Amino acid sequence: MADTNKRIEKSLSFIKDNLTHVDSVIDKLIEFDVIPMKERDSIVCKPLERDQIQSVVDVVTRKKKRRGFLSALEETKNEHVADTIKSNEDNVEANDKAEKELQNIKEENKYLKTHQEKLRKQLEEKVSRMRELNKKAIESQNKCKQLEDKTEVMQKVLNEKEENVLALKDECGKLKTQIDQVEQKLKEKDEKIDALSKNLQDFFKELKNQSENTKQILSDNEQLKIEVAEMKKGIEELKKMCTSKYDEPKKMKSDTKPNISKNRPPLWRSGTSSTPRHLKK
C-alpha cells in the first residue's frame, strides 16, 4: 500500500472543505488513542476550523494512524470524506503501481539497450573473429595442400627406403650366415688355442725344470772353473819349483867345470846325451 501521509495529503483540500463535526472527530481520535487528551485544547482553541482540521491531520500523519482516522470519520457522519480518502488511496496506489511499472520498464529498457550494445559488440567481435578464422582456415587449407604434396614426396622416399631396407635385410642375412661360419671357425681355433695353451704350459713347466737343472749345471761349472783355476795355480807353482830345482844343479856344474861355448847347446837338448834325471821325473 502507498504511504499513509501521501494518501491523506492527496485529499487534504477536500478534507478541509467537507469535514464536519470537528469536535466529534477529535473526541473519537482521543478514544482511539490517536490524539492525546492534553493536545485537545491546543487544537480546539484555534479560531478557524480549517486550522483545527490541519492540526488533526498533522497528528494523524505524524503517528501514521490512517485507519483510526477513517474510523473516526465514519462514526461522525463524515463517510463522504472517508470514501474520498479511500478513493484517492486507490488512485495513489494505481499511480504508484503505474510509476513502479514505468520505472521497471525504463530500467528494463535501459538494461535491454545495454544488453543490446553488449550483444552488438560481441557480434562485431564474433564477425571479426570469424573473418580471422576464415583467413586462418584458407591459410590452413593451403598448408594442408603443401603438406599433402610433401607427404606424397615423402611416401615415395619412404617406399625407396623400404626397398633399401629389404635389400639390407638380405645382405644382413648373408652376413649373418658368414658370421656364423666365422664364429664356428673361431670356435675351432679357440679349441686349438686351448690345446696349444695347455701344451705351452706343459712346455713352460718342463722348461722351468730344465732351467733349474741348467742353473745347477752352471753352478757346478763355476765350481769346476774354480777348481781348475786352483789346479792351474798349483801347476804353475810346480813349474816354478821344477825350474828352480833345474837351475840349482846347473849353477853348481858351472862352478866346477870350465867355461863352455855359449853357442854350444847342452847335450840333452841336441839329443846326444840323455835327459837329466830331475827332468825324467
PDB file of C-alpha atoms in Angstrom:
ATOM      1  CA  MET A   1       0.000   0.000   0.000  1.00  0.00           C
ATOM      2  CA  ALA A   2       1.028   3.626  -0.578  1.00  0.00           C
ATOM      3  CA  ASP A   3       2.488   5.733   2.207  1.00  0.00           C
ATOM      4  CA  THR A   4      -0.168   6.999   4.727  1.00  0.00           C
ATOM      5  CA  ASN A   5       0.960  10.642   4.703  1.00  0.00           C
ATOM      6  CA  LYS A   6       0.940  10.750   0.928  1.00  0.00           C
ATOM      7  CA  ARG A   7      -2.571   9.321   0.710  1.00  0.00           C
ATOM      8  CA  ILE A   8      -4.048  11.811   3.185  1.00  0.00           C
ATOM      9  CA  GLU A   9      -2.118  14.745   1.695  1.00  0.00           C
ATOM     10  CA  LYS A  10      -3.667  13.990  -1.687  1.00  0.00           C
ATOM     11  CA  SER A  11      -7.124  14.594  -0.093  1.00  0.00           C
ATOM     12  CA  LEU A  12      -6.145  17.486   2.231  1.00  0.00           C
ATOM     13  CA  SER A  13      -8.111  20.216   0.381  1.00  0.00           C
ATOM     14  CA  PHE A  14     -11.234  18.045   0.191  1.00  0.00           C
ATOM     15  CA  ILE A  15     -10.947  17.201   3.901  1.00  0.00           C
ATOM     16  CA  LYS A  16     -10.714  20.862   4.911  1.00  0.00           C
ATOM     17  CA  ASP A  17     -13.673  21.832   2.697  1.00  0.00           C
ATOM     18  CA  ASN A  18     -16.026  18.966   3.588  1.00  0.00           C
ATOM     19  CA  LEU A  19     -15.163  17.748   7.100  1.00  0.00           C
ATOM     20  CA  THR A  20     -17.935  18.482   9.678  1.00  0.00           C
ATOM     21  CA  HIS A  21     -18.287  17.930  13.423  1.00  0.00           C
ATOM     22  CA  VAL A  22     -14.601  18.536  14.056  1.00  0.00           C
ATOM     23  CA  ASP A  23     -15.071  18.298  17.838  1.00  0.00           C
ATOM     24  CA  SER A  24     -16.656  14.861  17.484  1.00  0.00           C
ATOM     25  CA  VAL A  25     -13.819  13.710  15.210  1.00  0.00           C
ATOM     26  CA  ILE A  26     -11.249  14.903  17.793  1.00  0.00           C
ATOM     27  CA  ASP A  27     -13.089  13.074  20.573  1.00  0.00           C
ATOM     28  CA  LYS A  28     -13.140   9.847  18.560  1.00  0.00           C
ATOM     29  CA  LEU A  29      -9.441  10.197  17.839  1.00  0.00           C
ATOM     30  CA  ILE A  30      -8.833  10.609  21.583  1.00  0.00           C
ATOM     31  CA  GLU A  31     -10.838   7.423  22.161  1.00  0.00           C
ATOM     32  CA  PHE A  32      -8.716   5.604  19.555  1.00  0.00           C
ATOM     33  CA  ASP A  33      -5.502   6.861  21.242  1.00  0.00           C
ATOM     34  CA  VAL A  34      -4.569   8.807  18.133  1.00  0.00           C
ATOM     35  CA  ILE A  35      -4.591  12.234  19.806  1.00  0.00           C
ATOM     36  CA  PRO A  36      -3.604  12.544  23.477  1.00  0.00           C
ATOM     37  CA  MET A  37      -6.015  14.334  25.773  1.00  0.00           C
ATOM     38  CA  LYS A  38      -3.554  17.068  26.594  1.00  0.00           C
ATOM     39  CA  GLU A  39      -3.425  18.168  22.936  1.00  0.00           C
ATOM     40  CA  ARG A  40      -7.201  18.531  22.574  1.00  0.00           C
ATOM     41  CA  ASP A  41      -7.365  22.079  23.957  1.00  0.00           C
ATOM     42  CA  SER A  42      -4.466  23.238  21.789  1.00  0.00           C
ATOM     43  CA  ILE A  43      -6.369  22.034  18.726  1.00  0.00           C
ATOM     44  CA  VAL A  44      -9.869  23.199  19.675  1.00  0.00           C
ATOM     45  CA  CYS A  45      -8.715  26.650  20.780  1.00  0.00           C
ATOM     46  CA  LYS A  46      -7.782  27.585  17.242  1.00  0.00           C
ATOM     47  CA  PRO A  47     -10.412  30.002  15.891  1.00  0.00           C
ATOM     48  CA  LEU A  48     -10.545  28.672  12.348  1.00  0.00           C
ATOM     49  CA  GLU A  49     -11.980  25.246  11.692  1.00  0.00           C
ATOM     50  CA  ARG A  50      -9.550  24.694   8.807  1.00  0.00           C
ATOM     51  CA  ASP A  51      -6.643  25.229  11.217  1.00  0.00           C
ATOM     52  CA  GLN A  52      -8.156  22.709  13.612  1.00  0.00           C
ATOM     53  CA  ILE A  53      -8.503  20.205  10.757  1.00  0.00           C
ATOM     54  CA  GLN A  54      -4.863  20.871   9.757  1.00  0.00           C
ATOM     55  CA  SER A  55      -3.715  20.161  13.330  1.00  0.00           C
ATOM     56  CA  VAL A  56      -5.712  16.907  13.372  1.00  0.00           C
ATOM     57  CA  VAL A  57      -4.245  15.862  10.014  1.00  0.00           C
ATOM     58  CA  ASP A  58      -0.736  16.716  11.271  1.00  0.00           C
ATOM     59  CA  VAL A  59      -1.146  14.442  14.303  1.00  0.00           C
ATOM     60  CA  VAL A  60      -2.641  11.608  12.236  1.00  0.00           C
ATOM     61  CA  THR A  61       0.074  11.760   9.586  1.00  0.00           C
ATOM     62  CA  ARG A  62       2.812  12.085  12.197  1.00  0.00           C
ATOM     63  CA  LYS A  63       1.616   8.983  14.051  1.00  0.00           C
ATOM     64  CA  LYS A  64       0.557   7.175  10.839  1.00  0.00           C
ATOM     65  CA  LYS A  65      -2.921   6.388  12.203  1.00  0.00           C
ATOM     66  CA  ARG A  66      -4.832   6.330   8.909  1.00  0.00           C
ATOM     67  CA  ARG A  67      -7.180   3.527   9.939  1.00  0.00           C
ATOM     68  CA  GLY A  68      -8.147   5.244  13.206  1.00  0.00           C
ATOM     69  CA  PHE A  69      -8.758   8.494  11.329  1.00  0.00           C
ATOM     70  CA  LEU A  70     -11.011   6.754   8.774  1.00  0.00           C
ATOM     71  CA  SER A  71     -12.960   5.028  11.576  1.00  0.00           C
ATOM     72  CA  ALA A  72     -13.436   8.368  13.357  1.00  0.00           C
ATOM     73  CA  LEU A  73     -14.741   9.945  10.118  1.00  0.00           C
ATOM     74  CA  GLU A  74     -17.192   7.115   9.522  1.00  0.00           C
ATOM     75  CA  GLU A  75     -18.553   7.279  13.083  1.00  0.00           C
ATOM     76  CA  THR A  76     -19.021  11.092  12.964  1.00  0.00           C
ATOM     77  CA  LYS A  77     -21.114  11.168   9.779  1.00  0.00           C
ATOM     78  CA  ASN A  78     -18.137  12.077   7.572  1.00  0.00           C
ATOM     79  CA  GLU A  79     -18.362   8.951   5.424  1.00  0.00           C
ATOM     80  CA  HIS A  80     -18.082  11.010   2.241  1.00  0.00           C
ATOM     81  CA  VAL A  81     -14.679  12.291   3.391  1.00  0.00           C
ATOM     82  CA  ALA A  82     -13.557   8.753   4.274  1.00  0.00           C
ATOM     83  CA  ASP A  83     -14.747   7.469   0.876  1.00  0.00           C
ATOM     84  CA  THR A  84     -12.851  10.237  -0.910  1.00  0.00           C
ATOM     85  CA  ILE A  85      -9.673   9.406   1.016  1.00  0.00           C
ATOM     86  CA  LYS A  86     -10.095   5.729   0.150  1.00  0.00           C
ATOM     87  CA  SER A  87     -10.759   6.596  -3.492  1.00  0.00           C
ATOM     88  CA  ASN A  88      -7.673   8.765  -3.557  1.00  0.00           C
ATOM     89  CA  GLU A  89      -5.787   5.914  -1.912  1.00  0.00           C
ATOM     90  CA  ASP A  90      -6.819   3.634  -4.766  1.00  0.00           C
ATOM     91  CA  ASN A  91      -5.740   6.283  -7.250  1.00  0.00           C
ATOM     92  CA  VAL A  92      -2.477   6.765  -5.372  1.00  0.00           C
ATOM     93  CA  GLU A  93      -1.905   3.017  -5.334  1.00  0.00           C
ATOM     94  CA  ALA A  94      -2.691   2.855  -9.047  1.00  0.00           C
ATOM     95  CA  ASN A  95      -0.380   5.784  -9.723  1.00  0.00           C
ATOM     96  CA  ASP A  96       2.327   4.262  -7.568  1.00  0.00           C
ATOM     97  CA  LYS A  97       1.889   0.961  -9.325  1.00  0.00           C
ATOM     98  CA  ALA A  98       1.959   2.676 -12.712  1.00  0.00           C
ATOM     99  CA  GLU A  99       5.043   4.652 -11.713  1.00  0.00           C
ATOM    100  CA  LYS A 100       6.716   1.492 -10.490  1.00  0.00           C
ATOM    101  CA  GLU A 101       5.801  -0.312 -13.692  1.00  0.00           C
ATOM    102  CA  LEU A 102       7.053   2.660 -15.705  1.00  0.00           C
ATOM    103  CA  GLN A 103      10.254   2.699 -13.690  1.00  0.00           C
ATOM    104  CA  ASN A 104      10.619  -1.038 -14.184  1.00  0.00           C
ATOM    105  CA  ILE A 105      10.000  -0.607 -17.908  1.00  0.00           C
ATOM    106  CA  LYS A 106      12.588   2.181 -18.060  1.00  0.00           C
ATOM    107  CA  GLU A 107      15.102   0.098 -16.151  1.00  0.00           C
ATOM    108  CA  GLU A 108      14.318  -2.920 -18.311  1.00  0.00           C
ATOM    109  CA  ASN A 109      14.609  -0.758 -21.426  1.00  0.00           C
ATOM    110  CA  LYS A 110      17.931   0.585 -20.165  1.00  0.00           C
ATOM    111  CA  TYR A 111      19.075  -2.943 -19.407  1.00  0.00           C
ATOM    112  CA  LEU A 112      17.938  -4.086 -22.855  1.00  0.00           C
ATOM    113  CA  LYS A 113      19.786  -1.203 -24.503  1.00  0.00           C
ATOM    114  CA  THR A 114      22.914  -2.007 -22.517  1.00  0.00           C
ATOM    115  CA  HIS A 115      22.495  -5.690 -23.289  1.00  0.00           C
ATOM    116  CA  GLN A 116      21.852  -4.846 -26.951  1.00  0.00           C
ATOM    117  CA  GLU A 117      25.043  -2.781 -27.037  1.00  0.00           C
ATOM    118  CA  LYS A 118      26.960  -5.649 -25.470  1.00  0.00           C
ATOM    119  CA  LEU A 119      25.437  -8.092 -27.938  1.00  0.00           C
ATOM    120  CA  ARG A 120      26.280  -5.754 -30.805  1.00  0.00           C
ATOM    121  CA  LYS A 121      29.898  -5.530 -29.637  1.00  0.00           C
ATOM    122  CA  GLN A 122      30.019  -9.290 -29.137  1.00  0.00           C
ATOM    123  CA  LEU A 123      28.532  -9.764 -32.607  1.00  0.00           C
ATOM    124  CA  GLU A 124      31.124  -7.429 -34.112  1.00  0.00           C
ATOM    125  CA  GLU A 125      33.863  -9.278 -32.246  1.00  0.00           C
ATOM    126  CA  LYS A 126      32.479 -12.613 -33.430  1.00  0.00           C
ATOM    127  CA  VAL A 127      32.249 -11.348 -37.012  1.00  0.00           C
ATOM    128  CA  SER A 128      35.826 -10.099 -36.789  1.00  0.00           C
ATOM    129  CA  ARG A 129      36.833 -13.376 -35.204  1.00  0.00           C
ATOM    130  CA  MET A 130      35.003 -15.290 -37.923  1.00  0.00           C
ATOM    131  CA  ARG A 131      36.849 -13.322 -40.601  1.00  0.00           C
ATOM    132  CA  GLU A 132      40.141 -14.108 -38.906  1.00  0.00           C
ATOM    133  CA  LEU A 133      39.130 -17.757 -38.633  1.00  0.00           C
ATOM    134  CA  ASN A 134      38.168 -17.811 -42.316  1.00  0.00           C
ATOM    135  CA  LYS A 135      41.529 -16.296 -43.169  1.00  0.00           C
ATOM    136  CA  LYS A 136      43.294 -18.852 -40.987  1.00  0.00           C
ATOM    137  CA  ALA A 137      41.151 -21.610 -42.499  1.00  0.00           C
ATOM    138  CA  ILE A 138      42.271 -20.577 -46.000  1.00  0.00           C
ATOM    139  CA  GLU A 139      45.881 -20.495 -44.818  1.00  0.00           C
ATOM    140  CA  SER A 140      45.384 -23.902 -43.189  1.00  0.00           C
ATOM    141  CA  GLN A 141      43.949 -25.289 -46.429  1.00  0.00           C
ATOM    142  CA  ASN A 142      46.981 -24.009 -48.324  1.00  0.00           C
ATOM    143  CA  LYS A 143      49.280 -25.522 -45.715  1.00  0.00           C
ATOM    144  CA  CYS A 144      47.350 -28.793 -45.896  1.00  0.00           C
ATOM    145  CA  LYS A 145      47.787 -28.822 -49.669  1.00  0.00           C
ATOM    146  CA  GLN A 146      51.511 -28.210 -49.246  1.00  0.00           C
ATOM    147  CA  LEU A 147      51.668 -30.924 -46.596  1.00  0.00           C
ATOM    148  CA  GLU A 148      49.834 -33.325 -48.886  1.00  0.00           C
ATOM    149  CA  ASP A 149      52.389 -32.640 -51.628  1.00  0.00           C
ATOM    150  CA  LYS A 150      55.232 -33.122 -49.159  1.00  0.00           C
ATOM    151  CA  THR A 151      53.555 -36.269 -47.849  1.00  0.00           C
ATOM    152  CA  GLU A 152      53.361 -37.688 -51.350  1.00  0.00           C
ATOM    153  CA  VAL A 153      57.047 -36.955 -51.908  1.00  0.00           C
ATOM    154  CA  MET A 154      57.925 -38.420 -48.518  1.00  0.00           C
ATOM    155  CA  GLN A 155      55.845 -41.515 -49.319  1.00  0.00           C
ATOM    156  CA  LYS A 156      57.893 -42.065 -52.453  1.00  0.00           C
ATOM    157  CA  VAL A 157      61.096 -41.611 -50.471  1.00  0.00           C
ATOM    158  CA  LEU A 158      59.733 -43.989 -47.836  1.00  0.00           C
ATOM    159  CA  ASN A 159      58.987 -46.624 -50.465  1.00  0.00           C
ATOM    160  CA  GLU A 160      62.548 -46.316 -51.740  1.00  0.00           C
ATOM    161  CA  LYS A 161      63.827 -46.592 -48.174  1.00  0.00           C
ATOM    162  CA  GLU A 162      61.730 -49.718 -47.637  1.00  0.00           C
ATOM    163  CA  GLU A 163      63.227 -51.273 -50.759  1.00  0.00           C
ATOM    164  CA  ASN A 164      66.694 -50.388 -49.479  1.00  0.00           C
ATOM    165  CA  VAL A 165      65.802 -51.863 -46.099  1.00  0.00           C
ATOM    166  CA  LEU A 166      64.710 -55.118 -47.721  1.00  0.00           C
ATOM    167  CA  ALA A 167      67.978 -55.238 -49.655  1.00  0.00           C
ATOM    168  CA  LEU A 168      69.890 -54.535 -46.448  1.00  0.00           C
ATOM    169  CA  LYS A 169      67.959 -57.314 -44.703  1.00  0.00           C
ATOM    170  CA  ASP A 170      69.059 -59.749 -47.423  1.00  0.00           C
ATOM    171  CA  GLU A 171      72.653 -58.582 -47.054  1.00  0.00           C
ATOM    172  CA  CYS A 172      72.346 -58.857 -43.279  1.00  0.00           C
ATOM    173  CA  GLY A 173      71.096 -62.432 -43.672  1.00  0.00           C
ATOM    174  CA  LYS A 174      74.103 -63.288 -45.804  1.00  0.00           C
ATOM    175  CA  LEU A 175      76.430 -61.544 -43.384  1.00  0.00           C
ATOM    176  CA  LYS A 176      74.836 -63.420 -40.512  1.00  0.00           C
ATOM    177  CA  THR A 177      75.499 -66.707 -42.297  1.00  0.00           C
ATOM    178  CA  GLN A 178      79.102 -65.674 -42.865  1.00  0.00           C
ATOM    179  CA  ILE A 179      79.381 -64.567 -39.244  1.00  0.00           C
ATOM    180  CA  ASP A 180      78.063 -67.950 -38.094  1.00  0.00           C
ATOM    181  CA  GLN A 181      80.677 -69.666 -40.235  1.00  0.00           C
ATOM    182  CA  VAL A 182      83.405 -67.387 -38.904  1.00  0.00           C
ATOM    183  CA  GLU A 183      82.207 -67.997 -35.346  1.00  0.00           C
ATOM    184  CA  GLN A 184      82.373 -71.761 -35.973  1.00  0.00           C
ATOM    185  CA  LYS A 185      85.923 -71.398 -37.277  1.00  0.00           C
ATOM    186  CA  LEU A 186      86.801 -69.167 -34.331  1.00  0.00           C
ATOM    187  CA  LYS A 187      85.399 -71.808 -32.019  1.00  0.00           C
ATOM    188  CA  GLU A 188      87.634 -74.409 -33.645  1.00  0.00           C
ATOM    189  CA  LYS A 189      90.571 -72.007 -33.399  1.00  0.00           C
ATOM    190  CA  ASP A 190      89.757 -71.413 -29.740  1.00  0.00           C
ATOM    191  CA  GLU A 191      89.818 -75.146 -29.131  1.00  0.00           C
ATOM    192  CA  LYS A 192      93.193 -75.374 -30.868  1.00  0.00           C
ATOM    193  CA  ILE A 193      94.428 -72.372 -28.890  1.00  0.00           C
ATOM    194  CA  ASP A 194      93.284 -74.032 -25.668  1.00  0.00           C
ATOM    195  CA  ALA A 195      95.186 -77.193 -26.641  1.00  0.00           C
ATOM    196  CA  LEU A 196      98.271 -75.148 -27.573  1.00  0.00           C
ATOM    197  CA  SER A 197      97.977 -73.199 -24.338  1.00  0.00           C
ATOM    198  CA  LYS A 198      97.914 -76.447 -22.403  1.00  0.00           C
ATOM    199  CA  ASN A 199     100.927 -77.742 -24.343  1.00  0.00           C
ATOM    200  CA  LEU A 200     102.664 -74.406 -23.816  1.00  0.00           C
ATOM    201  CA  GLN A 201     102.016 -74.601 -20.085  1.00  0.00           C
ATOM    202  CA  ASP A 202     103.463 -78.115 -20.036  1.00  0.00           C
ATOM    203  CA  PHE A 203     106.419 -76.854 -22.059  1.00  0.00           C
ATOM    204  CA  PHE A 204     106.922 -73.961 -19.639  1.00  0.00           C
ATOM    205  CA  LYS A 205     106.839 -76.397 -16.731  1.00  0.00           C
ATOM    206  CA  GLU A 206     109.433 -78.598 -18.449  1.00  0.00           C
ATOM    207  CA  LEU A 207     111.457 -75.522 -19.378  1.00  0.00           C
ATOM    208  CA  LYS A 208     111.321 -74.397 -15.775  1.00  0.00           C
ATOM    209  CA  ASN A 209     112.609 -77.775 -14.668  1.00  0.00           C
ATOM    210  CA  GLN A 210     115.358 -77.606 -17.310  1.00  0.00           C
ATOM    211  CA  SER A 211     116.171 -74.073 -16.201  1.00  0.00           C
ATOM    212  CA  GLU A 212     116.610 -75.297 -12.663  1.00  0.00           C
ATOM    213  CA  ASN A 213     118.852 -78.125 -13.954  1.00  0.00           C
ATOM    214  CA  THR A 214     120.774 -75.599 -16.059  1.00  0.00           C
ATOM    215  CA  LYS A 215     121.260 -73.402 -13.022  1.00  0.00           C
ATOM    216  CA  GLN A 216     122.596 -76.428 -11.139  1.00  0.00           C
ATOM    217  CA  ILE A 217     124.912 -77.297 -14.044  1.00  0.00           C
ATOM    218  CA  LEU A 218     126.128 -73.695 -14.246  1.00  0.00           C
ATOM    219  CA  SER A 219     126.703 -73.731 -10.524  1.00  0.00           C
ATOM    220  CA  ASP A 220     128.676 -76.967 -10.856  1.00  0.00           C
ATOM    221  CA  ASN A 221     130.554 -75.498 -13.840  1.00  0.00           C
ATOM    222  CA  GLU A 222     131.532 -72.459 -11.797  1.00  0.00           C
ATOM    223  CA  GLN A 223     132.730 -74.752  -9.063  1.00  0.00           C
ATOM    224  CA  LEU A 224     134.767 -76.725 -11.631  1.00  0.00           C
ATOM    225  CA  LYS A 225     136.214 -73.491 -13.011  1.00  0.00           C
ATOM    226  CA  ILE A 226     137.297 -72.558  -9.525  1.00  0.00           C
ATOM    227  CA  GLU A 227     138.854 -75.995  -9.044  1.00  0.00           C
ATOM    228  CA  VAL A 228     140.566 -75.797 -12.489  1.00  0.00           C
ATOM    229  CA  ALA A 229     141.907 -72.361 -11.620  1.00  0.00           C
ATOM    230  CA  GLU A 230     143.263 -73.720  -8.374  1.00  0.00           C
ATOM    231  CA  MET A 231     144.794 -76.686 -10.260  1.00  0.00           C
ATOM    232  CA  LYS A 232     146.380 -74.295 -12.794  1.00  0.00           C
ATOM    233  CA  LYS A 233     147.756 -72.291  -9.943  1.00  0.00           C
ATOM    234  CA  GLY A 234     149.181 -75.481  -8.426  1.00  0.00           C
ATOM    235  CA  ILE A 235     150.700 -76.442 -11.796  1.00  0.00           C
ATOM    236  CA  GLU A 236     152.342 -73.031 -12.081  1.00  0.00           C
ATOM    237  CA  GLU A 237     153.773 -73.420  -8.634  1.00  0.00           C
ATOM    238  CA  LEU A 238     155.069 -76.899  -9.594  1.00  0.00           C
ATOM    239  CA  LYS A 239     156.627 -75.456 -12.753  1.00  0.00           C
ATOM    240  CA  LYS A 240     158.362 -72.809 -10.702  1.00  0.00           C
ATOM    241  CA  MET A 241     159.596 -75.436  -8.292  1.00  0.00           C
ATOM    242  CA  CYS A 242     160.869 -77.589 -11.177  1.00  0.00           C
ATOM    243  CA  THR A 243     162.611 -74.617 -12.762  1.00  0.00           C
ATOM    244  CA  SER A 244     164.286 -73.666  -9.527  1.00  0.00           C
ATOM    245  CA  LYS A 245     165.476 -77.254  -8.998  1.00  0.00           C
ATOM    246  CA  TYR A 246     166.797 -77.384 -12.564  1.00  0.00           C
ATOM    247  CA  ASP A 247     168.704 -74.114 -12.274  1.00  0.00           C
ATOM    248  CA  GLU A 248     170.354 -75.112  -8.984  1.00  0.00           C
ATOM    249  CA  PRO A 249     172.430 -78.140 -10.283  1.00  0.00           C
ATOM    250  CA  LYS A 250     173.227 -76.183 -13.428  1.00  0.00           C
ATOM    251  CA  LYS A 251     174.733 -73.438 -11.374  1.00  0.00           C
ATOM    252  CA  MET A 252     176.714 -75.916  -9.340  1.00  0.00           C
ATOM    253  CA  LYS A 253     178.100 -77.514 -12.536  1.00  0.00           C
ATOM    254  CA  SER A 254     179.142 -74.199 -13.945  1.00  0.00           C
ATOM    255  CA  ASP A 255     181.113 -73.544 -10.866  1.00  0.00           C
ATOM    256  CA  THR A 256     183.100 -76.891 -11.102  1.00  0.00           C
ATOM    257  CA  LYS A 257     183.627 -77.192 -14.914  1.00  0.00           C
ATOM    258  CA  PRO A 258     185.486 -74.960 -17.366  1.00  0.00           C
ATOM    259  CA  ASN A 259     183.605 -72.477 -19.458  1.00  0.00           C
ATOM    260  CA  ILE A 260     181.733 -73.928 -22.409  1.00  0.00           C
ATOM    261  CA  SER A 261     180.976 -72.018 -25.538  1.00  0.00           C
ATOM    262  CA  LYS A 262     177.782 -70.171 -25.297  1.00  0.00           C
ATOM    263  CA  ASN A 263     176.749 -71.238 -28.774  1.00  0.00           C
ATOM    264  CA  ARG A 264     177.006 -74.914 -27.987  1.00  0.00           C
ATOM    265  CA  PRO A 265     173.741 -76.337 -26.778  1.00  0.00           C
ATOM    266  CA  PRO A 266     173.591 -78.767 -23.950  1.00  0.00           C
ATOM    267  CA  LEU A 267     173.964 -82.370 -24.791  1.00  0.00           C
ATOM    268  CA  TRP A 268     170.481 -83.314 -23.601  1.00  0.00           C
ATOM    269  CA  ARG A 269     168.932 -80.686 -25.894  1.00  0.00           C
ATOM    270  CA  SER A 270     170.852 -81.824 -29.018  1.00  0.00           C
ATOM    271  CA  GLY A 271     169.858 -85.381 -28.455  1.00  0.00           C
ATOM    272  CA  THR A 272     173.427 -86.671 -27.921  1.00  0.00           C
ATOM    273  CA  SER A 273     173.036 -87.095 -24.265  1.00  0.00           C
ATOM    274  CA  SER A 274     170.296 -88.472 -22.153  1.00  0.00           C
ATOM    275  CA  THR A 275     167.775 -86.271 -20.351  1.00  0.00           C
ATOM    276  CA  PRO A 276     168.804 -85.199 -16.877  1.00  0.00           C
ATOM    277  CA  ARG A 277     167.414 -87.232 -14.093  1.00  0.00           C
ATOM    278  CA  HIS A 278     165.397 -84.499 -12.484  1.00  0.00           C
ATOM    279  CA  LEU A 279     163.673 -83.852 -15.840  1.00  0.00           C
ATOM    280  CA  LYS A 280     162.881 -87.509 -16.451  1.00  0.00           C
ATOM    281  CA  LYS A 281     160.745 -87.463 -13.498  1.00  0.00           C
TER     282      LYS A 281
END
